[in-house]
Short mmCIF file of N, CA and C in Angstrom, two decimals:
data_model
loop_
_atom_site.label_atom_id
_atom_site.label_comp_id
_atom_site.label_asym_id
_atom_site.label_seq_id
_atom_site.Cartn_x
_atom_site.Cartn_y
_atom_site.Cartn_z
N MET A 140 103.75 67.65 90.89
CA MET A 140 104.05 68.63 91.88
C MET A 140 103.07 69.80 91.72
N LYS A 141 102.54 70.23 92.84
CA LYS A 141 101.61 71.36 92.81
C LYS A 141 102.38 72.66 92.90
N THR A 142 101.97 73.61 92.12
CA THR A 142 102.56 74.94 92.21
C THR A 142 101.46 75.94 92.45
N LYS A 143 101.78 76.90 93.26
CA LYS A 143 100.81 77.93 93.59
C LYS A 143 101.05 79.13 92.68
N THR A 144 100.03 79.51 91.93
CA THR A 144 100.16 80.67 91.06
C THR A 144 99.46 81.86 91.68
N VAL A 145 100.10 82.97 91.59
CA VAL A 145 99.54 84.21 92.14
C VAL A 145 99.21 85.12 90.97
N LYS A 146 97.97 85.56 90.92
CA LYS A 146 97.55 86.47 89.87
C LYS A 146 97.98 87.88 90.21
N LEU A 147 98.41 88.59 89.21
CA LEU A 147 98.77 89.99 89.39
C LEU A 147 97.49 90.79 89.62
N VAL A 148 97.43 91.48 90.73
CA VAL A 148 96.24 92.23 91.10
C VAL A 148 96.58 93.71 91.11
N GLU A 149 95.74 94.50 90.49
CA GLU A 149 95.93 95.95 90.54
C GLU A 149 95.63 96.44 91.95
N GLN A 150 96.26 97.51 92.30
CA GLN A 150 96.06 98.07 93.63
C GLN A 150 94.63 98.54 93.78
N PRO A 151 93.93 98.07 94.83
CA PRO A 151 92.55 98.51 95.04
C PRO A 151 92.50 99.93 95.58
N VAL A 152 91.35 100.54 95.47
CA VAL A 152 91.14 101.88 96.02
C VAL A 152 91.04 101.76 97.54
N PRO A 153 91.77 102.59 98.29
CA PRO A 153 91.69 102.53 99.76
C PRO A 153 90.29 102.85 100.26
N VAL A 154 89.87 102.16 101.30
CA VAL A 154 88.53 102.38 101.85
C VAL A 154 88.55 103.39 102.99
N THR A 155 89.73 103.72 103.51
CA THR A 155 89.85 104.66 104.61
C THR A 155 89.89 106.09 104.07
N PRO A 156 89.02 106.97 104.57
CA PRO A 156 89.05 108.36 104.11
C PRO A 156 90.38 109.02 104.47
N GLY A 157 90.90 109.81 103.55
CA GLY A 157 92.15 110.52 103.79
C GLY A 157 93.40 109.73 103.43
N ILE A 158 93.24 108.48 103.05
CA ILE A 158 94.37 107.64 102.66
C ILE A 158 94.35 107.50 101.14
N THR A 159 95.49 107.74 100.51
CA THR A 159 95.57 107.66 99.06
C THR A 159 96.26 106.36 98.63
N LYS A 160 96.11 106.04 97.35
CA LYS A 160 96.77 104.86 96.80
C LYS A 160 98.28 104.96 96.95
N GLY A 161 98.80 106.14 96.73
CA GLY A 161 100.24 106.36 96.83
C GLY A 161 100.77 106.10 98.24
N MET A 162 100.01 106.54 99.24
CA MET A 162 100.41 106.30 100.63
C MET A 162 100.46 104.81 100.92
N VAL A 163 99.42 104.09 100.49
CA VAL A 163 99.36 102.65 100.72
C VAL A 163 100.47 101.95 99.94
N ARG A 164 100.70 102.37 98.69
CA ARG A 164 101.74 101.76 97.86
C ARG A 164 103.11 101.91 98.51
N GLN A 165 103.43 103.12 98.99
CA GLN A 165 104.72 103.36 99.63
C GLN A 165 104.88 102.51 100.89
N HIS A 166 103.82 102.43 101.69
CA HIS A 166 103.87 101.63 102.92
C HIS A 166 104.00 100.14 102.59
N ALA A 167 103.28 99.70 101.58
CA ALA A 167 103.36 98.28 101.18
C ALA A 167 104.76 97.93 100.71
N TYR A 168 105.39 98.82 99.96
CA TYR A 168 106.75 98.54 99.48
C TYR A 168 107.74 98.53 100.63
N MET A 169 107.48 99.29 101.69
CA MET A 169 108.36 99.28 102.85
C MET A 169 108.21 97.98 103.64
N ILE A 170 106.97 97.51 103.84
CA ILE A 170 106.78 96.33 104.68
C ILE A 170 106.94 95.02 103.92
N TYR A 171 106.81 95.05 102.60
CA TYR A 171 106.97 93.83 101.80
C TYR A 171 108.25 93.89 100.96
N ARG A 172 109.26 94.54 101.48
CA ARG A 172 110.52 94.71 100.76
C ARG A 172 111.13 93.37 100.35
N ASP A 173 111.01 92.35 101.21
CA ASP A 173 111.58 91.05 100.91
C ASP A 173 110.81 90.31 99.82
N LYS A 174 109.55 90.62 99.64
CA LYS A 174 108.71 89.94 98.66
C LYS A 174 108.87 90.52 97.25
N LEU A 175 109.15 91.79 97.18
CA LEU A 175 109.26 92.48 95.90
C LEU A 175 110.70 92.43 95.39
N PRO A 176 110.99 92.51 94.17
CA PRO A 176 110.14 92.59 92.99
C PRO A 176 109.85 91.22 92.39
N ASP A 177 110.31 90.14 93.03
CA ASP A 177 110.14 88.80 92.48
C ASP A 177 108.68 88.34 92.43
N HIS A 178 107.89 88.74 93.42
CA HIS A 178 106.50 88.30 93.49
C HIS A 178 105.58 89.51 93.59
N PRO A 179 104.51 89.53 92.80
CA PRO A 179 103.58 90.67 92.88
C PRO A 179 102.77 90.61 94.19
N LEU A 180 102.30 91.77 94.61
CA LEU A 180 101.48 91.83 95.81
C LEU A 180 100.07 91.34 95.51
N THR A 181 99.50 90.61 96.44
CA THR A 181 98.14 90.11 96.28
C THR A 181 97.17 91.12 96.86
N LEU A 182 95.89 90.89 96.65
CA LEU A 182 94.85 91.76 97.21
C LEU A 182 94.96 91.78 98.73
N GLU A 183 95.23 90.63 99.33
CA GLU A 183 95.37 90.56 100.78
C GLU A 183 96.55 91.40 101.26
N ASP A 184 97.65 91.39 100.50
CA ASP A 184 98.81 92.22 100.85
C ASP A 184 98.45 93.70 100.86
N TRP A 185 97.70 94.13 99.84
CA TRP A 185 97.30 95.55 99.77
C TRP A 185 96.41 95.92 100.95
N VAL A 186 95.46 95.05 101.29
CA VAL A 186 94.53 95.34 102.40
C VAL A 186 95.30 95.39 103.72
N LEU A 187 96.20 94.44 103.93
CA LEU A 187 96.98 94.44 105.17
C LEU A 187 97.89 95.67 105.25
N ALA A 188 98.44 96.09 104.13
CA ALA A 188 99.28 97.28 104.11
C ALA A 188 98.47 98.52 104.48
N GLU A 189 97.25 98.61 103.96
CA GLU A 189 96.40 99.77 104.29
C GLU A 189 96.04 99.75 105.77
N LYS A 190 95.66 98.61 106.31
CA LYS A 190 95.32 98.52 107.73
C LYS A 190 96.51 98.88 108.61
N ASP A 191 97.69 98.39 108.24
CA ASP A 191 98.88 98.68 109.01
C ASP A 191 99.22 100.17 108.94
N LEU A 192 99.06 100.77 107.77
CA LEU A 192 99.32 102.20 107.62
C LEU A 192 98.38 103.02 108.50
N VAL A 193 97.10 102.68 108.49
CA VAL A 193 96.12 103.41 109.31
C VAL A 193 96.45 103.26 110.79
N ALA A 194 96.80 102.05 111.21
CA ALA A 194 97.15 101.83 112.62
C ALA A 194 98.41 102.63 113.00
N THR A 195 99.37 102.68 112.11
CA THR A 195 100.59 103.44 112.37
C THR A 195 100.30 104.93 112.48
N LEU A 196 99.49 105.45 111.56
CA LEU A 196 99.15 106.87 111.60
C LEU A 196 98.36 107.21 112.87
N GLU A 197 97.46 106.33 113.30
CA GLU A 197 96.69 106.58 114.50
C GLU A 197 97.60 106.57 115.73
N THR A 198 98.54 105.66 115.75
CA THR A 198 99.46 105.57 116.88
C THR A 198 100.35 106.81 116.97
N GLU A 199 100.83 107.29 115.81
CA GLU A 199 101.70 108.46 115.80
C GLU A 199 100.97 109.73 116.23
N ASN A 200 99.67 109.80 116.02
CA ASN A 200 98.91 111.02 116.31
C ASN A 200 98.31 111.04 117.72
N LEU A 201 98.55 110.00 118.50
CA LEU A 201 98.01 109.98 119.86
C LEU A 201 98.79 110.96 120.74
N PRO A 202 98.07 111.71 121.60
CA PRO A 202 98.78 112.63 122.50
C PRO A 202 99.55 111.84 123.56
N LYS A 203 100.71 112.38 123.91
CA LYS A 203 101.56 111.67 124.88
C LYS A 203 101.56 112.36 126.21
#
């Protein structure tokens, strides 16, 4: 039987100016609530969380 192993990855530095690790970490924990704490977040999870956070912040700051 094949098993998929996930390596524990440290949180990468955000590439978006003005975004901190803490902001991305908080957002990742909110959107991956079902995945944690049983499974660690992968690098892809961190990147997707940062992209989603940036998109959310941009949407909230648009004039209405």
